[in-house]
mmCIF file of C-alpha atoms in Angstrom:
data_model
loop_
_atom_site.group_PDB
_atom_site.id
_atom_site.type_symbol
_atom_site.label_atom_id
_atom_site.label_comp_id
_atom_site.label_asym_id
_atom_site.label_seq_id
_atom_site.Cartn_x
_atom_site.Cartn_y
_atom_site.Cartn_z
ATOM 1 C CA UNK A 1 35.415 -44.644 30.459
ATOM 2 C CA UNK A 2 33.309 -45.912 27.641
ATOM 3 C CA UNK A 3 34.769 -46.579 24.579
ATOM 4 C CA UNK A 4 33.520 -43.650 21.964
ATOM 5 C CA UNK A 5 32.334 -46.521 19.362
ATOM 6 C CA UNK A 6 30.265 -48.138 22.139
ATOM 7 C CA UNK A 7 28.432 -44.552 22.659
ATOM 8 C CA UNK A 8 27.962 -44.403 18.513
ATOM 9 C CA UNK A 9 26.562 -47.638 18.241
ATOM 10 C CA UNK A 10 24.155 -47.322 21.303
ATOM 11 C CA UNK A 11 23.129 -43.435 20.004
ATOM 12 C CA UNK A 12 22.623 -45.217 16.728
ATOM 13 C CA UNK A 13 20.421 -47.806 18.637
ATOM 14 C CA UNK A 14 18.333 -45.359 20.704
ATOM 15 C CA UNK A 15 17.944 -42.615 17.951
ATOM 16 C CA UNK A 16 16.945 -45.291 15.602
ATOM 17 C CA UNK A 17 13.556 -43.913 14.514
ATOM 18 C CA UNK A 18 16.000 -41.034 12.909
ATOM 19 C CA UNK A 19 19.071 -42.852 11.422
ATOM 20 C CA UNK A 20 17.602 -43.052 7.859
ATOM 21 C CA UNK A 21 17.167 -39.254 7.568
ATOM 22 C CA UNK A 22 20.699 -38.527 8.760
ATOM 23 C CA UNK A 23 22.360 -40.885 6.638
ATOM 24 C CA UNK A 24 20.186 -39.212 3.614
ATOM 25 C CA UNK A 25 22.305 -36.930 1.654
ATOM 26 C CA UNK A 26 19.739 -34.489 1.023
ATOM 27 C CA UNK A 27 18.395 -33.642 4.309
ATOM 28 C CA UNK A 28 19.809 -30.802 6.113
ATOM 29 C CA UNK A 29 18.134 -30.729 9.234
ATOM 30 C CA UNK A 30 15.969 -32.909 11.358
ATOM 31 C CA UNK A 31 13.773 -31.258 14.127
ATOM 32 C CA UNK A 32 12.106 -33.915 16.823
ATOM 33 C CA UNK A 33 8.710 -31.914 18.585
ATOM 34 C CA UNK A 34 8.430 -34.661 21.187
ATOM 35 C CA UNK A 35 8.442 -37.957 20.557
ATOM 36 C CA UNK A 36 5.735 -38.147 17.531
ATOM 37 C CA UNK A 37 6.316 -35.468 15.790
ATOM 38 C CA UNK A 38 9.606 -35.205 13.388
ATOM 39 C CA UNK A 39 10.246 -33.206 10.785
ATOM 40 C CA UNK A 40 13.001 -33.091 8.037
ATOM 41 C CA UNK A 41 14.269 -30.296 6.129
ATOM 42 C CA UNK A 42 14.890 -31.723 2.612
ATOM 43 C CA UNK A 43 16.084 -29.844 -0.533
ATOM 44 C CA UNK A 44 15.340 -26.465 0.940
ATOM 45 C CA UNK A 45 12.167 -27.506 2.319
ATOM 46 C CA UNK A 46 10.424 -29.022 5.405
ATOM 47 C CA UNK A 47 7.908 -31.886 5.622
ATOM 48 C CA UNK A 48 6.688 -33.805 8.716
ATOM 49 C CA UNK A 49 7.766 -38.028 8.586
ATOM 50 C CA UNK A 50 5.847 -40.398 9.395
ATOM 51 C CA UNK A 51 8.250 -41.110 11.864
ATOM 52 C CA UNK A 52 8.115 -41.767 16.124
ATOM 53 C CA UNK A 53 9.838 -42.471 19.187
ATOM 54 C CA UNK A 54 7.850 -45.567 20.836
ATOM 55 C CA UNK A 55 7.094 -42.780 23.884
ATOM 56 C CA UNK A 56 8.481 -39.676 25.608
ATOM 57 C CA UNK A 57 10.490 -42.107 28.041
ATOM 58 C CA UNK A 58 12.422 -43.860 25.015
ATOM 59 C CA UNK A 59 13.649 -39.893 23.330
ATOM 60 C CA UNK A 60 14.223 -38.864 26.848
ATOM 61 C CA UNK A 61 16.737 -42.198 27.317
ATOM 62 C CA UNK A 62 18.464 -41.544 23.861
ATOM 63 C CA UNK A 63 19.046 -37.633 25.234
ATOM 64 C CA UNK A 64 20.666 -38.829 28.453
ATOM 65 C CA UNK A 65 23.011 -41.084 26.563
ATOM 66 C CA UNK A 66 24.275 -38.197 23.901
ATOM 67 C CA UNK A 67 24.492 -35.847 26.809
ATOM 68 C CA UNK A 68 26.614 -38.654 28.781
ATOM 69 C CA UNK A 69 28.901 -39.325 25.602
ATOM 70 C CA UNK A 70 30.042 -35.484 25.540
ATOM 71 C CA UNK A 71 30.566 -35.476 29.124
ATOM 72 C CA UNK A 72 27.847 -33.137 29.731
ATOM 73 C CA UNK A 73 24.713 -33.593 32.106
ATOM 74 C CA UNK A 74 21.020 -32.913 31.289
ATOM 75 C CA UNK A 75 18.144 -33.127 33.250
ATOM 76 C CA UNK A 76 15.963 -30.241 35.260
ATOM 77 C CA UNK A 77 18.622 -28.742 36.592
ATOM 78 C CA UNK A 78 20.605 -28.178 33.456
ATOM 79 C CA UNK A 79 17.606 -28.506 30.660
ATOM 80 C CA UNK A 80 19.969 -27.017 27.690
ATOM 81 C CA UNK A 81 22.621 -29.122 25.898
ATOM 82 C CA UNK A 82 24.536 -28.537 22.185
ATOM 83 C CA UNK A 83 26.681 -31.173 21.065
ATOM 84 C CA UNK A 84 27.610 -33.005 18.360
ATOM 85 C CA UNK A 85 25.779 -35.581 17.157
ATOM 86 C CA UNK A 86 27.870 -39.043 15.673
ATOM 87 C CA UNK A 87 30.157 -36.786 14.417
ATOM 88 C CA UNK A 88 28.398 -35.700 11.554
ATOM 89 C CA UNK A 89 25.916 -33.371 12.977
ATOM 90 C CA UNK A 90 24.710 -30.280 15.301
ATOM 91 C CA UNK A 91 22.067 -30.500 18.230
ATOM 92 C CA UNK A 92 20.114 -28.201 20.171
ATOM 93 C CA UNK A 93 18.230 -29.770 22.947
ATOM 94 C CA UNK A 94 15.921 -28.659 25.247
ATOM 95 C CA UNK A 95 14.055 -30.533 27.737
ATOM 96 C CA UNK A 96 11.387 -29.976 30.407
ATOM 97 C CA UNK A 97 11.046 -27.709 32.671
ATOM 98 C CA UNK A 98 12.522 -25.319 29.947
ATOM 99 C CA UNK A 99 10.512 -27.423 26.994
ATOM 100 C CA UNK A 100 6.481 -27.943 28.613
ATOM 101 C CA UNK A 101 5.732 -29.577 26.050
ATOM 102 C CA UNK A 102 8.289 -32.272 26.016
ATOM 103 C CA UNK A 103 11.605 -32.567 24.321
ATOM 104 C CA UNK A 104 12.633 -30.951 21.627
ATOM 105 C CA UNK A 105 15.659 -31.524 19.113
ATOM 106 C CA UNK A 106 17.448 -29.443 16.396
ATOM 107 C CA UNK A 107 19.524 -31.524 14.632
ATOM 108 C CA UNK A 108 21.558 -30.325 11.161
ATOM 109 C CA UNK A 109 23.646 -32.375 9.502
ATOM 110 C CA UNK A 110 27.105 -31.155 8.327
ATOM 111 C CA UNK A 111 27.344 -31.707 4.548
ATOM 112 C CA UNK A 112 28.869 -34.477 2.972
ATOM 113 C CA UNK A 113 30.513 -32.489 -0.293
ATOM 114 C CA UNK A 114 31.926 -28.641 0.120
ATOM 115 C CA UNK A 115 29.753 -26.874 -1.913
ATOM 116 C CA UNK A 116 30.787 -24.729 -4.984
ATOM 117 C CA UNK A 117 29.959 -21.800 -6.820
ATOM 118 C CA UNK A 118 29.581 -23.956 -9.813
ATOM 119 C CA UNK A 119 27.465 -26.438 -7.944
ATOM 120 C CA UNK A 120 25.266 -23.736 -6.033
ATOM 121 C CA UNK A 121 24.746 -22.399 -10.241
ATOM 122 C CA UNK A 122 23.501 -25.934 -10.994
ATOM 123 C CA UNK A 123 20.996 -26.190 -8.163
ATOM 124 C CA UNK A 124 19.394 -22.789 -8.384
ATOM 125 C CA UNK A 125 20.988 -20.800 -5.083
ATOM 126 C CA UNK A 126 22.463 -18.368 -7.588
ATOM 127 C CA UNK A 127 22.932 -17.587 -11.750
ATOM 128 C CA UNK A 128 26.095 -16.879 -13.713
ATOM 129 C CA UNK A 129 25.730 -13.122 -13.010
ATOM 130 C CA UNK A 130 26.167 -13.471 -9.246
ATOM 131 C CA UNK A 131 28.863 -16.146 -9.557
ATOM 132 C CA UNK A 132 30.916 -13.838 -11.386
ATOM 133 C CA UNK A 133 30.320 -10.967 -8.624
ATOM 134 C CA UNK A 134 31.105 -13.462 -6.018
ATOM 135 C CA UNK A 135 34.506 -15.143 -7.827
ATOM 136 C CA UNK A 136 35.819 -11.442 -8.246
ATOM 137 C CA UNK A 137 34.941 -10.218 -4.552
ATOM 138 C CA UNK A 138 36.790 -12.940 -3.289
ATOM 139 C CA UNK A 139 39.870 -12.578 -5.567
ATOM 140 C CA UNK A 140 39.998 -8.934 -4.689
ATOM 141 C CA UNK A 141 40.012 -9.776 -1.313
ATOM 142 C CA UNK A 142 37.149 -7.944 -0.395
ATOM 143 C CA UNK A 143 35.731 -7.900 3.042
ATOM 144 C CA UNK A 144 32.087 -9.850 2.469
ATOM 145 C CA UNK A 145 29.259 -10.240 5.170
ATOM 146 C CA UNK A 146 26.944 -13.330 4.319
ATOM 147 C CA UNK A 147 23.368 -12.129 5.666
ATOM 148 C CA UNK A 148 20.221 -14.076 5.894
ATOM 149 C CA UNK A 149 17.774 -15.864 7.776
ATOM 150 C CA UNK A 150 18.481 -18.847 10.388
ATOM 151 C CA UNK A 151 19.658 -21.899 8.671
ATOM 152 C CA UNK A 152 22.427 -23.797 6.621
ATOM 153 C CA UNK A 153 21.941 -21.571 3.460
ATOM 154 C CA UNK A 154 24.414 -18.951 4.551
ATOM 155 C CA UNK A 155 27.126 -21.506 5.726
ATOM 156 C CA UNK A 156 26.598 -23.191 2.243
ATOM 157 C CA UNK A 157 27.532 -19.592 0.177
ATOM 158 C CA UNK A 158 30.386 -19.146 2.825
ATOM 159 C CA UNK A 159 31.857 -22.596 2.035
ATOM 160 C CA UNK A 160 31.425 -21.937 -1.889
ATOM 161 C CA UNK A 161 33.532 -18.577 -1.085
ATOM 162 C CA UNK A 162 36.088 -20.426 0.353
ATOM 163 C CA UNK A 163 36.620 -22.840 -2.200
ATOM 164 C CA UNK A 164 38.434 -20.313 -4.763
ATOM 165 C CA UNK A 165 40.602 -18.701 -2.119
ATOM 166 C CA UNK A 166 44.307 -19.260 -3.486
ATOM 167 C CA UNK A 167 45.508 -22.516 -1.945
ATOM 168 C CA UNK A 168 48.799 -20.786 -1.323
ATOM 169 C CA UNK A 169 46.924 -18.716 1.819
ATOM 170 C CA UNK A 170 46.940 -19.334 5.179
ATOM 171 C CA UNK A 171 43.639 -19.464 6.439
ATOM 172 C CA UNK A 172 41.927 -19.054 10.017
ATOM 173 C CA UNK A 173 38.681 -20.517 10.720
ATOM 174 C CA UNK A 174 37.059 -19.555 13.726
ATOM 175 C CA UNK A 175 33.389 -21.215 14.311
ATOM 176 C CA UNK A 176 30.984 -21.518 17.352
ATOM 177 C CA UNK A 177 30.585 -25.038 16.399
ATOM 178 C CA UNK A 178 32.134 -26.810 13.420
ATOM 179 C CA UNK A 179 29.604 -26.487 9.978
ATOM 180 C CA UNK A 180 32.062 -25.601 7.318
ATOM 181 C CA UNK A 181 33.177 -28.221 5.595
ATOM 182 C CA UNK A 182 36.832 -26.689 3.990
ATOM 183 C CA UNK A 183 39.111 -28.776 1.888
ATOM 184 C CA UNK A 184 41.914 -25.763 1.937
ATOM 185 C CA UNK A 185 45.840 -27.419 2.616
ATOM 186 C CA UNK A 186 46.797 -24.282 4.448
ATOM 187 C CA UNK A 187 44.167 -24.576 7.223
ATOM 188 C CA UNK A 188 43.680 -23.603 11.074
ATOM 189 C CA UNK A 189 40.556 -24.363 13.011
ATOM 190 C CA UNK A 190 39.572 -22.956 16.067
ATOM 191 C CA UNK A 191 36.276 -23.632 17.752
ATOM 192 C CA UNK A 192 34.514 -22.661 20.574
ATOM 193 C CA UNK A 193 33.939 -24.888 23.671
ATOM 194 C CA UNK A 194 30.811 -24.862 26.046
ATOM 195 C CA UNK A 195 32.957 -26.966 28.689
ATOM 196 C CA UNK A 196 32.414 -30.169 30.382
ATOM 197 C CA UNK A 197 31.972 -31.349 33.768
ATOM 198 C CA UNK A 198 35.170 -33.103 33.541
ATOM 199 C CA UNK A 199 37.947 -30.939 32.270
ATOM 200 C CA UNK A 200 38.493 -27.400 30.278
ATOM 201 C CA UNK A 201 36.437 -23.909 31.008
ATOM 202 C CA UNK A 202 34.331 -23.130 28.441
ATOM 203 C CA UNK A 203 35.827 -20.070 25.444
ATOM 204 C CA UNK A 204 33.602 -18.529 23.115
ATOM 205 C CA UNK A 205 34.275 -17.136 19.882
ATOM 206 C CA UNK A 206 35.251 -13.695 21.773
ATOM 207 C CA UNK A 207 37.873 -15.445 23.592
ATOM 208 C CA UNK A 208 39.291 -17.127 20.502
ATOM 209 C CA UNK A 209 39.000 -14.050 18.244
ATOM 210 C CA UNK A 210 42.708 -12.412 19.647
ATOM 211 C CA UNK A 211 44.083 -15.628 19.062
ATOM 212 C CA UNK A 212 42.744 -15.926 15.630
ATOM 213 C CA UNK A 213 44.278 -12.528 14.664
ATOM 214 C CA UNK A 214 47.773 -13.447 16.238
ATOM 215 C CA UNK A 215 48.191 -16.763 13.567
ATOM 216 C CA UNK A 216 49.119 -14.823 11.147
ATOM 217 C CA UNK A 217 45.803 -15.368 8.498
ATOM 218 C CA UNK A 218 46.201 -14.267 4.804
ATOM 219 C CA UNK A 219 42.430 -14.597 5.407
ATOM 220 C CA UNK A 220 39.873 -15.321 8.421
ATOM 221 C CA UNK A 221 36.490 -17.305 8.294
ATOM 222 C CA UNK A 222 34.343 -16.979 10.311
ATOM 223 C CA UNK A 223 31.078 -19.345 10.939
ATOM 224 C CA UNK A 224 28.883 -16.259 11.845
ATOM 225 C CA UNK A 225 28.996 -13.714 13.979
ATOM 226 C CA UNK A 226 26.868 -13.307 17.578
ATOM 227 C CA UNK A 227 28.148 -11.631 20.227
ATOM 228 C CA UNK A 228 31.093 -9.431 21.542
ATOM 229 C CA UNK A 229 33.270 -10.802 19.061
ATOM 230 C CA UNK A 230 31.429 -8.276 16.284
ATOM 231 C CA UNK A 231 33.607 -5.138 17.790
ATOM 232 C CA UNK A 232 37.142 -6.792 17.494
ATOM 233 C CA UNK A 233 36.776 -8.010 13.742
ATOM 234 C CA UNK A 234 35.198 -4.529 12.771
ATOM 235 C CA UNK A 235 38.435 -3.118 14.005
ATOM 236 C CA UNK A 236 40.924 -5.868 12.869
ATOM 237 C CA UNK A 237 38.990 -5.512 9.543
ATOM 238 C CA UNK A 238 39.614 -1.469 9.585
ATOM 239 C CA UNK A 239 43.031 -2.125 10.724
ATOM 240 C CA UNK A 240 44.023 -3.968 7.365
ATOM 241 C CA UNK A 241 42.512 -7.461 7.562
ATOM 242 C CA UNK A 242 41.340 -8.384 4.016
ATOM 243 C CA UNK A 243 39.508 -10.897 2.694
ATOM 244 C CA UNK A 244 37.631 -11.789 5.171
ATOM 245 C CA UNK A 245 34.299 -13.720 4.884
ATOM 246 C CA UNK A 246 31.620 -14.162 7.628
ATOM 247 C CA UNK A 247 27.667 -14.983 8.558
ATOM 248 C CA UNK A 248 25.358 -13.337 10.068
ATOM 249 C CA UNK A 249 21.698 -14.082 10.973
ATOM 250 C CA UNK A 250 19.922 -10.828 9.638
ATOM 251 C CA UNK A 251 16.158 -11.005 7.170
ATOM 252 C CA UNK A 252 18.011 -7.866 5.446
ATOM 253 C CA UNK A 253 21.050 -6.686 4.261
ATOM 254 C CA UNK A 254 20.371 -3.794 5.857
ATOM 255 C CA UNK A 255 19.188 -5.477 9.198
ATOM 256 C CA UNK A 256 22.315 -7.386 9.007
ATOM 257 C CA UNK A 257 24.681 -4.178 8.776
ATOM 258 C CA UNK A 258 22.653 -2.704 11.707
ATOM 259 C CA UNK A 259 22.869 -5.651 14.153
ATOM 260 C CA UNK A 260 26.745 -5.974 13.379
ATOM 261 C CA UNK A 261 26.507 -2.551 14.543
ATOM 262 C CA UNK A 262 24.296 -3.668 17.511
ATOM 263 C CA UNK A 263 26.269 -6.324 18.648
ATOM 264 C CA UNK A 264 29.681 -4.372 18.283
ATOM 265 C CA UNK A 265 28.150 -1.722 20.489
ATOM 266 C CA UNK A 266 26.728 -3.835 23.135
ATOM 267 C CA UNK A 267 30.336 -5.214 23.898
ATOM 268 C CA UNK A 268 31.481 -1.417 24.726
ATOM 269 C CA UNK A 269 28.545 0.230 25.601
ATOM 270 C CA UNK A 270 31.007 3.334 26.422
ATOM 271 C CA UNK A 271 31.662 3.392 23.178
ATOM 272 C CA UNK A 272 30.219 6.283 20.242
ATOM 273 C CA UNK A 273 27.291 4.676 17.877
ATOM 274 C CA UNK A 274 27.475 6.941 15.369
ATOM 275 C CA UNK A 275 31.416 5.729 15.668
ATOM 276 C CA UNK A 276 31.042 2.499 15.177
ATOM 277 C CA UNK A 277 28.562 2.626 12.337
ATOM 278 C CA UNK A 278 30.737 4.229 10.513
ATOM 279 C CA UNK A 279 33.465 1.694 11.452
ATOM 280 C CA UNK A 280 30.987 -1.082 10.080
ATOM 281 C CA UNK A 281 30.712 0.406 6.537
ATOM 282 C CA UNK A 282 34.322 1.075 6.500
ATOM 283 C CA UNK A 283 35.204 -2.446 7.238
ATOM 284 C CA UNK A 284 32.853 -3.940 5.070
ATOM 285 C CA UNK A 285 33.092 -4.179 1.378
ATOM 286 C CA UNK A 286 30.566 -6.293 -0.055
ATOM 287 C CA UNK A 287 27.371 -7.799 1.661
ATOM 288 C CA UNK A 288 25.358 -11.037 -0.076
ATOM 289 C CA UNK A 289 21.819 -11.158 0.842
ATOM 290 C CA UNK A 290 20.230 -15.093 1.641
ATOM 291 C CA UNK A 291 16.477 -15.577 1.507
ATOM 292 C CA UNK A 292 14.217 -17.967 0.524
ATOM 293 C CA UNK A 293 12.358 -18.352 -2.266
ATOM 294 C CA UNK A 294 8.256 -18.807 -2.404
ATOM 295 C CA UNK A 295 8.745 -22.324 -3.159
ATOM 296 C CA UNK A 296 11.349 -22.973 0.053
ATOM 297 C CA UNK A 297 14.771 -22.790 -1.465
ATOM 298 C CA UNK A 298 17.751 -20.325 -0.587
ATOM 299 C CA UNK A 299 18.974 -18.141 -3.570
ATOM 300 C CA UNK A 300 21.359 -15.212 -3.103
ATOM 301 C CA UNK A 301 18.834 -12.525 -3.978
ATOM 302 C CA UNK A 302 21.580 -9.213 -3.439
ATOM 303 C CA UNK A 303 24.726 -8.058 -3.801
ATOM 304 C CA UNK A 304 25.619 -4.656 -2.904
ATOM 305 C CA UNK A 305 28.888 -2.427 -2.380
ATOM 306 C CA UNK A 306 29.239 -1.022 1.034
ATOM 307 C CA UNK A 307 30.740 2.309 0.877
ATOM 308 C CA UNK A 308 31.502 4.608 3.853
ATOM 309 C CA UNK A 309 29.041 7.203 4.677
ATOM 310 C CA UNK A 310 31.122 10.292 5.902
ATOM 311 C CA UNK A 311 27.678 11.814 7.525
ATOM 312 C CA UNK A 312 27.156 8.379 9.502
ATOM 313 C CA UNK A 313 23.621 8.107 9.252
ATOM 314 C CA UNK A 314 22.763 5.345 7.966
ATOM 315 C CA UNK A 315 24.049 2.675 5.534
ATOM 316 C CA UNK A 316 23.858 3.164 1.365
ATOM 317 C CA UNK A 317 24.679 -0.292 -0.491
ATOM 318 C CA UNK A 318 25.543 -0.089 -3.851
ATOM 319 C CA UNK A 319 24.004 -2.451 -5.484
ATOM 320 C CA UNK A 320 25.947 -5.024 -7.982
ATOM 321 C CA UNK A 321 23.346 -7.447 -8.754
ATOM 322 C CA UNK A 322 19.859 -8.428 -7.571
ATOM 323 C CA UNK A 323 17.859 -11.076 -8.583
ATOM 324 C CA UNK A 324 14.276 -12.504 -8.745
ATOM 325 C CA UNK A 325 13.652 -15.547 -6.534
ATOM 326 C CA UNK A 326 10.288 -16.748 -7.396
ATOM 327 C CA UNK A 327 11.058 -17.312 -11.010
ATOM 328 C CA UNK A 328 10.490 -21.211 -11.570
ATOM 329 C CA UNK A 329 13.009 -23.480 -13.288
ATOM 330 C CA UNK A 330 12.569 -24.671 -17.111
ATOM 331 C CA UNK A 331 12.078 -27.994 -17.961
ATOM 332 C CA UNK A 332 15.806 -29.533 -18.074
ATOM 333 C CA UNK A 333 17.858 -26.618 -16.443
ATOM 334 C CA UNK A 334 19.610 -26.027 -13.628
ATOM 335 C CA UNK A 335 20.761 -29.984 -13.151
ATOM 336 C CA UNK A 336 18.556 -32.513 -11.023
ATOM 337 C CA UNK A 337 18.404 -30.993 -7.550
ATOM 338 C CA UNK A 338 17.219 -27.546 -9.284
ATOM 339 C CA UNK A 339 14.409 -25.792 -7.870
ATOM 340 C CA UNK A 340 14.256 -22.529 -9.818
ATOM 341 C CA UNK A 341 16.090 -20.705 -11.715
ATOM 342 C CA UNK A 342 17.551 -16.962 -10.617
ATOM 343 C CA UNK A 343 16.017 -14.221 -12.774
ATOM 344 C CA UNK A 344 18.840 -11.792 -12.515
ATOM 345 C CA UNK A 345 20.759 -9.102 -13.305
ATOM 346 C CA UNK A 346 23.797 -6.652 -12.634
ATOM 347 C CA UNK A 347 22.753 -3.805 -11.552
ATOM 348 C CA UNK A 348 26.513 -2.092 -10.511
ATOM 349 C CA UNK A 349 30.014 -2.388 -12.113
ATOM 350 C CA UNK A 350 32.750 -4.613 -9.983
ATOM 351 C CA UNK A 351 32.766 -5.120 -6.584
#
């Protein structure tokens, strides 16, 4: 067995060409096209580096040896792997045959600092209005679905959530792969496994789900939602679970209500649709739209009231607040980092 600082130091060795952008506070994500082509997602936005692997050969080396130090194989037989990455990041990898091009990397970086509302005000995600509208959602305990496009930005408003919950609550975290960064005393993990070669069977999020539920939460987290876990936490949210906050990868509030829906129905196809959209907007009570601004950064451009529709249509938000995201920062607001600043205003009463 090879000692796990002896893997860090040689990943540190082979994925030298990368080292200075993961030890960068500011970048959020690194993405490797091959071996001469990296780019770097930094302060919202993405930019290609000057940046190389020597040759295909060398990135396909450093692969092997962060495949090897999670105990899982790669190659053309098995040309998907997700791991973590010197404990302080995510990859995606694919390689050829699956990647023709050559390989390609997703790496995001888990943050260093657990973001806050007050700290998402400074840099220009949201404005006073919508911190307000958030603080009281999650002292009321509301049930609140994060929605937005791919990326950290919805993990970031999550983690900002969490950081007013009552210390005095037990909380339940369940994630896919670890991204929030909590500093909560009363605290449970659980995290999904893809398995290794070597010892446990892998257990997704829909596995871990029951077992979530059963630790007695005061509230449950979770990273986002994907599959057939959607159908269990509709009904445990129905069934009296408050104050739960989740993700989901949706451009729309609206398209994020309706693949919750989708993905609850698809684990029990037997199962009435009209049903279990109504279940949805009776489990939900307030839904935070993420987008991205014309200039590249996330803002929280929606909040809305989800109230049960007894003719089960459709889905009716309420709006609380909406904002305007292409409205540019003044000169000396908004702090350092800030990008713009949020044009808003309430639209609603509380949530």
């Amino acid at each position: 067995m090879i000692p796990a600082e002896a893997f860090r130091q040689t990943l540190r060795e082979l994925f030298a060409p990368i080292v200075t952008h993961l030890e960068n506070a500011n970048v959020t994500e690194v993405l490797i096209n091959g071996p001469r082509e990296i780019y770097v997602e930094e302060h919202g936005r993405l930019h290609r580096t000057g940046d190389a692997f020597v040759s295909e050969a060398a990135l396909l080396a450093a692969i092997r040896n962060l495949a090897q130090s999670v105990g899982r194989d790669i190659g053309r037989h098995t040309p998907v792997l997700e791991a973590r990455f010197l404990d302080q990041a995510h990859v995606q990898v694919v390689v050829p045959p699956a990647a023709p091009s050559g390989p390609v990397l997703s790496i995001r970086r888990l943050p260093e600092v657990a973001a806050t509302l007050d700290n998402l005000t400074e840099t220009g995600v949201l404005g006073p209005v919508a911190s307000g509208i958030l603080r009281q959602t999650v002292f009321r305990r509301c049930n609140v679905l994060i929605v937005g496009s791919s990326g950290p930005a919805k993990t970031t408003v999550l983690t900002a959530l969490a950081s007013i919950i009552d210390p005095s609550e037990r909380v339940v975290v369940l994630e896919e792969r670890r991204q929030l960064r909590l500093t909560l005393p009363h605290l449970i993990r659980l995290e999904a496994t893809s398995g290794s070669r070597e010892s446990f069977a892998p257990l997704g999020q829909p596995d871990l789900l029951p077992a979530a539920l059963r630790l007695r939460p005061d509230r449950l987290l979770v990273g986002e939602i994907r599959g057939a876990e959607a159908l269990n936490l509709v009904r445990a949210m129905r069934s009296g679970l408050r104050g739960c906050l989740a993700t989901l990868s949706a451009a729309t509030l609206v398209e994020g209500l309706r693949r919750l829906e989708a993905l609850a129905f698809d684990s029990d196809p037997r199962s009435d649709r009209q049903l279990i959209r109504h279940a949805v907007a009776s489990a939900i009570d307030v839904v935070v739209e993420v987008v991205r601004s014309s200039e590249g950064a996330p803002v929280v451009s929606r909040i809305s009231n989800l109230e049960p529709d007894e003719s089960v249509i459709g889905y009716f938000p309420r709006d609380l607040f909406v904002s305007d995201p292409t409205s540019p920062v003044p000169p000396g607001k908004g702090g350092p980092d800030a990008t713009r600043r949020v044009a808003e205003r309430q639209v609603g009463g509380d949530p």
